[in-house]
Amino acid sequence: MGQANMIRCVLRDEPVQINIHDVWPVPPGTRTDAAIDALHALAVRHEALRTTFPAPVDGGVPREQVVSAEGEFALTVLDHDELPPGAAEYAESLARAARVDRFHLERDFPLRVSLVTAAGAPVFVALAASHAVTDVGALAVLREEWLALLTGAHLPDVTAVTPLGLAAEEATPSGLRKSRASLAHWERIIRTGPQAMFAEPGAEGTDVRVPCLTLRSRRGARALARVAERTGGLPATVLLTAWCALVGHRAGQTACVTAVPTSNRYEPRLARSVNTLSQDALLCLDLRVPSFDTLLARTWGAALNAYRHSRFDAVALWEMIGRTTFERGSAFARDVVYNDVSTLPVSLAATPAGPADEPGPEPELGRGPEQVLPTRLLTFVHETAPLLRLSLWADPALFPREEAEGFLTGLVRLLEAAADKDVPLTGLTGVTGVRPVERGTDWCLVDGSWVSPPAVADALSRALGGVPVHVALDAPAEDGEGPGPHLTAFIAADGSPPTPASAHAALMDALPGRPGVLAPRRYVIVQGAPAETEPSSAWLRRRTLMEGTGRDRRM
């Protein structure tokens, strides 16, 4: 299922967005032939590196994997008389450049390897990898085993589940039940949680060019350890709690919905699997609690529940998302991604600039290359001890440079405050320096999501060719037992009026990239628009031509 999920992305997305990369430092004294022999040994050892996906005759998405018993692969040796200054950054740039070209699923070796040498001596392996057969966890296992082979270590037999074994397991009745349970977990969140974490002014578009910001902090690592000791929580859970609390605080949300991709290696037999297990666990953490410790107590259970529901049929998932969002009138936005790779066998990428006890600014913030991402806040946790080391990509329209830096330093401040005592969540601005977004009086909370009714009216009007539209916020029932506040759209029509169904379908087509827009619960088609000088209530007095939810059928 992980393969099927990533193959859809490989075929749909630009290669630079979906391919992954890593840089492996070569131990001093390693010979070139030894480095190549170790790569050969990995290809023999792991089925994933000998796996291809034949193209179907009908030209659709591959449905089979083939593991070759023999074959060959090529690599590039880049020899230099001496390496340029900043050799590690140079190797990183080579690995990133290798991501630009598409992997051919039906024939390519899934690692695109450059062996960087100086005067004939290997110094780095810079590689790009196909996401159809590897993920960051798999690359971590490969790096660790490659380094072990270079020292002459004997690798134990592979006991982790193989791609073929996992595919067979997922096809059993038990595996299919787990997949259906995962879909039900996702549907509950998508049907009731915030449609977008960052529904606010400035949040527009679906693919954003985002600069990288890095954090290195000894203070943060010490504080994290102290919070874990004080509360009895695991450091990874403590950090996830602090992250979700701060994201929800900044976004002005009562719940934090975040994708947690690496979590699906939580089972021991999957932890060292060289395979792509890359499927999101979807975490929805209710932030309506009084304090940090209370939130920490519920995070572990909520996270484990998300991890257990992170294996699913990707096609069925997106069919469910399409159906659910059409019925709800929303567009699910994968706004927040939290990828903790600190517990993988060898921490990936972003190698520290110096030893943990080396003096330097505290916390240390740095800049990295930009990426185009379909998300608004992405973080990788590379290390939690003896340094807290993170990489953050934050949408610059929502997080200008100073605010992005303030967000990371605010995370350190929150950990330091929680190291000594419980922290009230109502005081996070004072503790962290991070302020909630200001939305203005034209925003309101509807169906668990922040919405701008004027923006809904504008989007619906544009979707219908510019006809006048008024969107009203209807109050909940006075007894509190009826539905909460909801939107009603009044659409002025002359001649050939739209139907509620056609209006809803047109608006749904316009929703992606507009997180402040939620479809009205009801559409009322009226005869003509009131004069601009009349109050909004005049729409109620127009003759009604037809009305309905618009959800009765797809257009």
Coordinates of C-alpha atoms in Angstrom, one line a residue:
M1 CA 0.0 0.0 0.0
G2 CA 2.9 2.3 0.7
Q3 CA 4.3 1.5 -2.8
A4 CA 0.9 2.1 -4.4
N5 CA 0.6 5.4 -2.6
M6 CA 4.0 6.7 -3.7
I7 CA 3.7 5.4 -7.2
R8 CA 0.7 7.6 -7.7
C9 CA 2.8 10.6 -6.5
V10 CA 5.8 9.6 -8.7
L11 CA 3.5 9.6 -11.8
R12 CA 1.7 12.8 -10.8
D13 CA 4.3 15.1 -9.2
E14 CA 7.4 16.8 -10.4
P15 CA 10.5 14.5 -9.7
V16 CA 12.2 17.1 -7.6
Q17 CA 9.2 17.2 -5.3
I18 CA 8.8 13.4 -4.8
N19 CA 12.3 12.0 -5.1
I20 CA 14.3 11.9 -1.9
H21 CA 18.0 12.2 -1.2
D22 CA 20.8 11.6 1.3
V23 CA 24.6 12.1 1.7
W24 CA 26.7 9.4 3.3
P25 CA 30.1 10.5 4.6
V26 CA 32.8 7.9 3.7
P27 CA 35.1 6.7 6.6
P28 CA 38.7 7.8 6.0
G29 CA 40.9 5.1 4.4
T30 CA 38.0 3.5 2.4
R31 CA 39.0 2.4 -1.1
T32 CA 36.7 3.1 -4.1
D33 CA 36.3 -0.6 -4.9
A34 CA 35.3 -1.2 -1.2
A35 CA 32.7 1.5 -1.4
I36 CA 31.2 0.1 -4.6
D37 CA 31.3 -3.5 -3.2
A38 CA 29.3 -2.4 -0.2
L39 CA 26.7 -0.9 -2.5
H40 CA 26.6 -4.1 -4.4
A41 CA 26.1 -6.0 -1.2
L42 CA 23.1 -3.9 -0.3
A43 CA 21.5 -4.5 -3.7
V44 CA 21.9 -8.3 -3.1
R45 CA 20.7 -8.0 0.5
H46 CA 17.5 -6.0 0.0
E47 CA 14.6 -6.9 -2.4
A48 CA 13.5 -3.3 -2.7
L49 CA 16.8 -2.3 -4.5
R50 CA 16.0 -5.0 -7.1
T51 CA 12.4 -4.1 -7.5
T52 CA 10.8 -2.7 -10.6
F53 CA 7.1 -2.0 -11.5
P54 CA 6.2 -3.1 -15.1
A55 CA 3.9 -0.7 -16.9
P56 CA 0.4 -2.1 -17.5
V57 CA -0.6 -2.7 -21.1
D58 CA -3.5 -0.3 -20.6
G59 CA -1.1 2.5 -19.6
G60 CA -2.5 2.9 -16.1
V61 CA -0.8 2.8 -12.8
P62 CA 1.5 -0.2 -12.2
R63 CA -0.2 -3.0 -10.3
E64 CA 2.7 -5.5 -10.0
Q65 CA 6.2 -5.5 -8.5
V66 CA 9.0 -7.7 -9.9
V67 CA 12.1 -8.6 -7.8
S68 CA 15.1 -9.4 -10.0
A69 CA 17.4 -12.3 -9.1
E70 CA 20.2 -10.8 -11.2
G71 CA 21.1 -7.6 -13.0
E72 CA 23.5 -4.6 -12.9
F73 CA 23.4 -1.0 -11.8
A74 CA 25.6 2.0 -12.6
L75 CA 27.0 4.7 -10.5
T76 CA 29.0 7.9 -11.2
V77 CA 32.5 8.5 -9.7
L78 CA 33.2 12.2 -9.5
D79 CA 37.0 12.5 -8.9
H80 CA 38.5 15.8 -7.8
D81 CA 42.1 16.8 -7.2
E82 CA 40.8 18.4 -4.1
L83 CA 37.2 19.1 -3.0
P84 CA 35.8 22.6 -3.1
P85 CA 35.4 24.6 0.2
G86 CA 32.3 23.5 2.0
A87 CA 32.7 19.9 0.8
A88 CA 29.6 18.6 2.7
E89 CA 27.4 21.4 1.2
Y90 CA 28.8 20.5 -2.2
A91 CA 27.9 16.8 -1.8
E92 CA 24.4 17.9 -0.6
S93 CA 24.0 20.0 -3.7
L94 CA 24.9 17.0 -5.9
A95 CA 22.3 14.9 -4.1
R96 CA 19.7 17.5 -4.6
A97 CA 20.5 18.0 -8.2
A98 CA 20.1 14.2 -8.8
R99 CA 16.5 14.5 -7.7
V100 CA 15.5 16.5 -10.8
D101 CA 15.4 13.6 -13.2
R102 CA 12.4 11.2 -13.1
F103 CA 13.0 7.5 -12.1
H104 CA 11.5 5.1 -14.7
L105 CA 9.6 2.7 -12.5
E106 CA 9.7 -0.2 -15.0
R107 CA 13.5 -0.4 -15.4
D108 CA 15.6 2.0 -13.2
F109 CA 17.8 1.0 -10.3
P110 CA 16.2 3.0 -7.5
L111 CA 19.3 4.7 -6.2
R112 CA 21.0 7.3 -8.4
V113 CA 24.5 7.3 -6.8
S114 CA 27.5 9.7 -7.2
L115 CA 30.7 8.6 -5.4
V116 CA 32.6 11.8 -4.7
T117 CA 36.4 11.3 -4.4
A118 CA 39.4 13.5 -3.7
A119 CA 42.7 12.4 -5.3
G120 CA 41.1 8.9 -5.8
A121 CA 39.9 8.6 -2.2
P122 CA 36.1 8.4 -1.6
V123 CA 34.8 11.2 0.7
F124 CA 31.0 11.2 0.2
V125 CA 28.2 9.2 -1.4
A126 CA 25.6 11.6 -2.8
L127 CA 22.4 9.9 -3.9
A128 CA 18.9 10.5 -4.9
A129 CA 16.4 7.7 -4.4
S130 CA 13.1 6.6 -5.9
H131 CA 10.3 7.1 -3.3
A132 CA 8.5 4.2 -4.9
V133 CA 10.8 1.7 -3.1
T134 CA 12.5 3.8 -0.3
D135 CA 11.6 6.4 2.3
V136 CA 13.7 8.2 4.8
G137 CA 13.6 5.2 7.2
A138 CA 14.8 2.9 4.4
L139 CA 17.7 5.3 3.5
A140 CA 18.6 5.4 7.2
V141 CA 18.9 1.6 7.3
L142 CA 20.9 1.5 4.1
R143 CA 23.3 4.1 5.3
E144 CA 23.9 2.3 8.6
E145 CA 24.4 -1.0 6.9
W146 CA 26.7 0.5 4.3
L147 CA 28.9 2.0 6.9
A148 CA 29.0 -1.3 8.8
L149 CA 30.1 -3.2 5.7
L150 CA 33.0 -0.8 5.2
T151 CA 34.3 -1.6 8.7
G152 CA 34.1 -5.3 7.9
A153 CA 31.2 -6.0 10.2
H154 CA 29.0 -9.0 9.5
L155 CA 25.4 -8.1 8.9
P156 CA 22.7 -10.3 10.5
D157 CA 20.1 -11.9 8.3
V158 CA 17.3 -9.6 7.2
T159 CA 14.3 -10.2 9.6
A160 CA 12.3 -7.1 8.8
V161 CA 9.3 -7.6 6.6
T162 CA 10.1 -7.4 2.8
P163 CA 8.0 -5.5 0.3
L164 CA 6.6 -8.7 -1.1
G165 CA 5.8 -10.0 2.4
L166 CA 4.1 -6.8 3.3
A167 CA 2.0 -6.8 0.1
A168 CA 0.9 -10.3 0.8
E169 CA 0.0 -9.5 4.4
E170 CA -2.0 -6.4 3.4
A171 CA -4.1 -8.5 1.1
T172 CA -5.3 -10.9 3.8
P173 CA -8.7 -10.4 5.4
S174 CA -7.0 -9.0 8.5
G175 CA -4.9 -6.6 6.4
L176 CA -8.0 -5.4 4.6
R177 CA -9.9 -4.9 7.8
K178 CA -7.0 -2.7 9.1
S179 CA -7.1 -0.7 5.9
R180 CA -10.8 -0.1 6.3
A181 CA -10.3 0.9 9.9
S182 CA -7.7 3.4 8.8
L183 CA -10.1 5.0 6.3
A184 CA -12.8 5.3 9.0
H185 CA -10.2 7.1 11.3
W186 CA -9.3 9.5 8.5
E187 CA -13.0 10.1 7.6
R188 CA -13.8 11.1 11.2
I189 CA -11.1 13.7 11.2
I190 CA -11.8 15.1 7.7
R191 CA -15.6 15.2 8.4
T192 CA -15.3 17.0 11.8
G193 CA -11.8 18.6 12.2
P194 CA -10.5 21.9 10.8
Q195 CA -10.5 21.8 7.0
A196 CA -7.2 23.7 7.1
M197 CA -5.0 24.6 10.1
F198 CA -4.0 27.9 8.5
A199 CA -7.4 29.3 7.4
E200 CA -6.5 32.9 7.6
P201 CA -5.7 36.0 5.5
G202 CA -2.7 35.3 3.3
A203 CA -3.2 31.6 3.0
E204 CA -3.7 31.0 -0.7
G205 CA -2.5 28.6 -3.3
T206 CA -1.7 24.9 -3.1
D207 CA 2.0 24.7 -3.9
V208 CA 4.2 27.2 -2.1
R209 CA 7.9 28.0 -2.5
V210 CA 9.3 27.7 1.0
P211 CA 12.7 28.5 2.4
C212 CA 14.3 26.1 4.9
L213 CA 15.1 27.3 8.5
T214 CA 17.2 25.2 10.8
L215 CA 17.4 25.1 14.6
R216 CA 20.3 23.8 16.7
S217 CA 19.9 24.2 20.4
R218 CA 21.7 22.6 23.4
R219 CA 19.3 24.5 25.7
G220 CA 16.3 22.9 23.9
A221 CA 17.7 19.4 24.2
R222 CA 18.4 19.9 27.9
A223 CA 14.9 21.3 28.5
L224 CA 13.3 18.4 26.5
A225 CA 15.1 15.9 28.7
R226 CA 14.0 17.6 31.9
V227 CA 10.4 17.7 30.8
A228 CA 10.5 14.0 30.0
E229 CA 12.1 13.3 33.4
R230 CA 9.6 15.5 35.3
T231 CA 6.5 14.1 33.5
G232 CA 7.6 10.5 32.8
G233 CA 6.8 11.1 29.1
L234 CA 9.0 9.9 26.2
P235 CA 11.1 12.8 24.7
A236 CA 9.5 12.2 21.3
T237 CA 6.0 12.5 22.7
V238 CA 7.0 15.6 24.7
L239 CA 8.3 17.3 21.6
L240 CA 5.3 16.4 19.6
T241 CA 3.0 17.8 22.3
A242 CA 4.9 21.1 22.4
W243 CA 4.9 21.3 18.6
C244 CA 1.1 20.7 18.4
A245 CA 0.4 23.1 21.2
L246 CA 2.4 25.9 19.6
V247 CA 1.0 25.2 16.1
G248 CA -2.6 25.3 17.4
H249 CA -1.9 28.4 19.4
R250 CA -0.4 30.2 16.4
A251 CA -3.2 29.1 14.1
G252 CA -5.9 30.0 16.6
Q253 CA -7.4 26.5 16.5
T254 CA -8.9 24.3 19.2
A255 CA -7.4 21.2 17.5
C256 CA -4.2 20.4 15.8
V257 CA -4.4 18.2 12.7
T258 CA -1.0 17.1 11.5
A259 CA 0.3 14.4 9.2
V260 CA 3.0 12.3 10.8
P261 CA 4.7 10.2 8.0
T262 CA 7.5 8.3 9.8
S263 CA 5.1 7.0 12.4
N264 CA 4.2 3.9 10.4
R265 CA 7.5 2.3 11.4
Y266 CA 6.4 2.0 15.0
E267 CA 6.2 -1.9 14.9
P268 CA 9.6 -3.6 15.5
R269 CA 9.4 -5.7 12.4
L270 CA 8.8 -2.6 10.2
A271 CA 11.4 -0.4 11.9
R272 CA 14.3 -1.7 9.7
S273 CA 12.3 -2.6 6.6
V274 CA 14.0 -1.4 3.4
N275 CA 10.7 -0.4 1.6
T276 CA 8.5 2.6 1.2
L277 CA 6.1 2.6 4.1
S278 CA 5.4 6.3 3.3
Q279 CA 1.8 6.8 4.3
D280 CA 0.6 9.5 6.6
A281 CA -0.6 8.9 10.1
L282 CA -3.2 11.6 10.6
L283 CA -3.2 13.0 14.1
C284 CA -6.0 15.2 15.4
L285 CA -5.1 16.4 18.9
D286 CA -7.8 18.2 20.9
L287 CA -6.2 21.3 22.4
R288 CA -9.1 22.2 24.7
V289 CA -7.3 21.3 27.9
P290 CA -6.0 23.6 30.6
S291 CA -2.3 22.8 30.6
F292 CA 0.7 21.3 28.9
D293 CA 0.9 18.2 31.2
T294 CA -2.8 17.5 30.5
L295 CA -2.2 17.7 26.8
L296 CA 0.9 15.5 27.1
A297 CA -1.2 12.8 28.9
R298 CA -3.6 12.6 26.0
T299 CA -1.0 13.0 23.2
W300 CA 0.5 9.5 23.5
G301 CA -2.9 7.8 23.1
A302 CA -4.0 10.1 20.2
A303 CA -0.6 9.5 18.5
L304 CA -0.7 5.8 18.9
N305 CA -4.3 5.7 17.5
A306 CA -3.1 7.7 14.5
Y307 CA -0.1 5.4 14.0
R308 CA -2.3 2.3 14.1
H309 CA -4.4 3.8 11.3
S310 CA -1.6 4.7 8.9
R311 CA -1.9 1.8 6.4
F312 CA -4.5 2.1 3.7
D313 CA -5.4 1.8 0.1
A314 CA -4.4 5.2 -1.2
V315 CA -7.0 5.2 -4.1
A316 CA -9.8 4.3 -1.6
L317 CA -8.5 7.0 0.7
W318 CA -8.7 9.7 -1.9
E319 CA -12.1 8.5 -3.1
M320 CA -13.3 8.8 0.5
I321 CA -11.7 12.2 0.9
G322 CA -13.5 13.4 -2.3
R323 CA -16.8 12.0 -1.2
T324 CA -16.5 13.4 2.4
T325 CA -15.3 16.8 1.4
F326 CA -18.1 17.1 -1.2
E327 CA -20.7 16.3 1.4
R328 CA -19.1 18.6 4.0
G329 CA -18.4 21.3 1.4
S330 CA -14.7 21.6 2.3
A331 CA -11.3 21.0 0.8
F332 CA -9.0 19.0 3.0
A333 CA -5.6 20.8 3.3
R334 CA -2.5 18.9 4.4
D335 CA -1.2 22.0 6.1
V336 CA 1.0 20.7 8.8
V337 CA 3.5 17.8 8.4
Y338 CA 5.7 16.6 11.3
N339 CA 8.4 14.1 10.4
D340 CA 10.5 12.9 13.4
V341 CA 13.4 11.0 12.0
S342 CA 15.5 11.3 15.1
T343 CA 14.8 7.7 16.2
L344 CA 15.8 6.1 12.9
P345 CA 19.0 4.1 12.8
V346 CA 21.2 7.0 11.6
S347 CA 19.9 10.5 11.6
L348 CA 19.4 11.7 8.0
A349 CA 20.7 14.8 6.3
A350 CA 21.4 18.2 7.8
T351 CA 24.6 17.0 9.5
P352 CA 25.6 19.2 12.5
A353 CA 28.2 21.8 11.8
G354 CA 30.2 20.9 14.9
P355 CA 30.2 18.9 18.1
A356 CA 27.4 19.5 20.6
D357 CA 29.7 21.1 23.2
E358 CA 31.2 23.6 20.7
P359 CA 30.4 27.2 21.8
G360 CA 28.1 29.1 19.5
P361 CA 24.9 31.2 19.4
E362 CA 22.0 29.7 21.4
P363 CA 19.7 28.8 19.9
E364 CA 21.5 28.7 16.5
L365 CA 19.3 29.4 13.5
G366 CA 20.4 28.9 10.0
R367 CA 19.0 29.0 6.4
G368 CA 18.8 26.3 3.8
P369 CA 17.6 25.8 0.3
E370 CA 14.0 26.5 -0.8
Q371 CA 11.6 23.9 -1.9
V372 CA 8.1 23.9 -3.5
L373 CA 5.8 22.1 -1.1
P374 CA 2.1 21.4 -1.1
T375 CA 2.0 22.2 2.6
R376 CA 2.3 25.3 4.9
L377 CA 4.3 24.0 7.8
L378 CA 6.8 21.1 7.5
T379 CA 9.3 20.1 10.1
F380 CA 11.9 17.4 10.3
V381 CA 13.2 16.5 13.7
H382 CA 16.7 15.2 13.1
E383 CA 18.0 14.9 16.6
T384 CA 16.8 15.5 20.2
A385 CA 20.0 14.8 22.2
P386 CA 22.6 16.2 22.9
L387 CA 21.2 18.8 20.4
L388 CA 17.7 19.6 19.5
R389 CA 18.1 19.9 15.8
L390 CA 15.1 20.7 13.5
S391 CA 14.5 21.8 9.9
L392 CA 11.4 23.9 9.3
W393 CA 9.8 25.0 6.1
A394 CA 7.1 27.6 6.8
D395 CA 4.9 29.4 4.2
P396 CA 6.5 32.9 4.0
A397 CA 3.1 34.5 3.4
L398 CA 2.1 33.4 6.9
F399 CA 5.5 33.2 8.5
P400 CA 7.8 36.0 7.4
R401 CA 11.5 35.3 8.3
E402 CA 11.3 36.9 11.8
E403 CA 8.1 35.1 12.7
A404 CA 9.4 31.7 11.5
E405 CA 12.5 32.2 13.6
G406 CA 10.4 33.3 16.5
F407 CA 8.3 30.2 16.1
L408 CA 11.4 28.0 16.6
T409 CA 12.8 30.0 19.5
G410 CA 9.3 29.9 21.0
L411 CA 9.4 26.1 20.9
V412 CA 12.6 26.2 22.9
R413 CA 11.0 28.6 25.4
L414 CA 8.0 26.4 25.8
L415 CA 10.2 23.4 26.6
E416 CA 12.2 25.4 29.1
A417 CA 9.1 26.6 30.8
A418 CA 7.7 23.1 31.0
A419 CA 11.0 21.7 32.3
D420 CA 10.3 23.1 35.8
K421 CA 6.5 23.1 36.1
D422 CA 3.2 22.6 34.2
V423 CA 2.4 25.4 31.8
P424 CA -1.2 26.8 31.3
L425 CA -2.0 26.7 27.6
T426 CA -3.8 30.1 28.0
G427 CA -0.5 31.7 28.6
L428 CA 1.5 30.5 25.6
T429 CA 1.9 34.0 24.1
G430 CA 3.7 35.2 27.2
V431 CA 5.8 32.0 27.5
T432 CA 6.8 31.7 23.9
G433 CA 6.5 35.1 22.3
V434 CA 4.3 33.5 19.6
R435 CA 1.1 35.3 19.0
P436 CA -2.1 33.8 17.5
V437 CA -3.2 35.0 14.1
E438 CA -5.5 38.0 13.9
R439 CA -8.4 37.2 11.6
G440 CA -10.7 40.2 11.8
T441 CA -14.4 40.5 12.5
D442 CA -15.5 39.0 9.1
W443 CA -14.2 35.6 10.1
C444 CA -16.2 33.1 12.1
L445 CA -15.9 29.5 13.3
V446 CA -18.3 27.3 11.3
D447 CA -18.4 23.5 11.4
G448 CA -15.1 23.3 13.2
S449 CA -13.4 25.5 10.6
W450 CA -12.5 29.2 10.3
V451 CA -14.4 30.8 7.5
S452 CA -14.8 34.2 5.9
P453 CA -18.4 34.6 4.7
P454 CA -17.5 37.5 2.4
A455 CA -14.8 35.3 0.8
V456 CA -17.3 32.5 0.4
A457 CA -19.7 34.9 -1.3
D458 CA -16.9 36.1 -3.6
A459 CA -15.7 32.6 -4.5
L460 CA -19.3 31.4 -5.2
S461 CA -20.1 34.5 -7.3
R462 CA -16.9 34.0 -9.4
A463 CA -17.6 30.3 -9.8
L464 CA -21.1 31.1 -11.2
G465 CA -19.9 33.7 -13.6
G466 CA -20.2 36.8 -11.5
V467 CA -23.9 36.6 -10.4
P468 CA -24.7 38.5 -7.1
V469 CA -24.3 36.3 -4.0
H470 CA -24.9 37.0 -0.4
V471 CA -23.8 34.6 2.4
A472 CA -25.4 34.8 5.8
L473 CA -24.3 33.2 9.0
D474 CA -27.2 31.4 10.7
A475 CA -27.2 31.2 14.5
P476 CA -27.4 27.8 16.2
A477 CA -30.6 26.6 17.8
E478 CA -31.4 28.4 21.0
D479 CA -31.7 25.2 23.0
G480 CA -28.2 24.3 22.0
E481 CA -29.2 20.9 20.7
G482 CA -29.4 21.7 17.1
P483 CA -26.5 22.2 14.7
G484 CA -24.0 24.9 15.3
P485 CA -23.6 28.1 13.2
H486 CA -23.8 27.4 9.5
L487 CA -23.8 29.3 6.2
T488 CA -26.7 30.0 3.8
A489 CA -26.0 31.4 0.4
F490 CA -28.5 33.5 -1.4
I491 CA -27.9 33.5 -5.2
A492 CA -29.6 36.1 -7.4
A493 CA -30.8 34.7 -10.7
D494 CA -32.4 36.0 -13.8
G495 CA -33.1 34.0 -16.9
S496 CA -31.6 30.5 -16.4
P497 CA -30.9 30.2 -12.7
P498 CA -28.4 27.7 -11.3
T499 CA -29.7 24.8 -9.2
P500 CA -28.3 24.2 -5.7
A501 CA -26.5 21.2 -7.0
S502 CA -24.8 23.1 -9.8
A503 CA -23.9 25.9 -7.5
H504 CA -22.4 23.5 -5.0
A505 CA -20.4 21.7 -7.7
A506 CA -19.1 24.9 -9.1
L507 CA -18.0 26.1 -5.7
M508 CA -16.3 22.8 -4.9
D509 CA -14.2 23.1 -8.0
A510 CA -13.0 26.6 -6.8
L511 CA -12.2 25.5 -3.2
P512 CA -8.6 24.1 -3.5
G513 CA -6.1 26.8 -2.4
R514 CA -8.9 28.8 -0.6
P515 CA -8.7 27.6 3.0
G516 CA -11.0 30.4 4.3
V517 CA -13.9 29.2 2.1
L518 CA -16.4 26.5 3.3
A519 CA -19.4 25.7 1.2
P520 CA -22.7 26.9 2.6
R521 CA -25.0 24.3 4.2
R522 CA -27.9 25.6 2.1
Y523 CA -28.3 27.4 -1.3
V524 CA -31.3 29.6 -1.9
I525 CA -31.8 30.8 -5.5
V526 CA -33.8 34.0 -5.5
Q527 CA -35.4 36.2 -8.2
G528 CA -32.9 39.1 -8.7
A529 CA -30.7 40.9 -6.2
P530 CA -31.8 43.6 -3.8
A531 CA -30.5 47.1 -4.4
E532 CA -27.0 47.8 -3.1
T533 CA -28.4 50.4 -0.7
E534 CA -30.8 47.8 0.9
P535 CA -29.7 46.0 4.1
S536 CA -28.5 42.4 3.9
S537 CA -31.9 41.2 5.4
A538 CA -33.5 42.3 2.1
W539 CA -32.2 39.0 0.5
L540 CA -34.7 37.2 2.8
R541 CA -37.6 39.1 1.1
R542 CA -36.7 38.1 -2.4
R543 CA -38.9 35.5 -4.1
T544 CA -37.4 32.0 -3.7
L545 CA -37.1 30.1 -7.0
M546 CA -35.5 26.9 -5.4
E547 CA -33.4 25.9 -2.5
G548 CA -31.5 22.9 -1.2
T549 CA -28.2 21.6 0.1
G550 CA -26.7 20.9 -3.3
R551 CA -25.3 17.7 -2.0
D552 CA -28.0 15.5 -3.6
R553 CA -25.8 14.5 -6.6
R554 CA -22.4 15.1 -8.2
M555 CA -22.4 17.2 -11.3

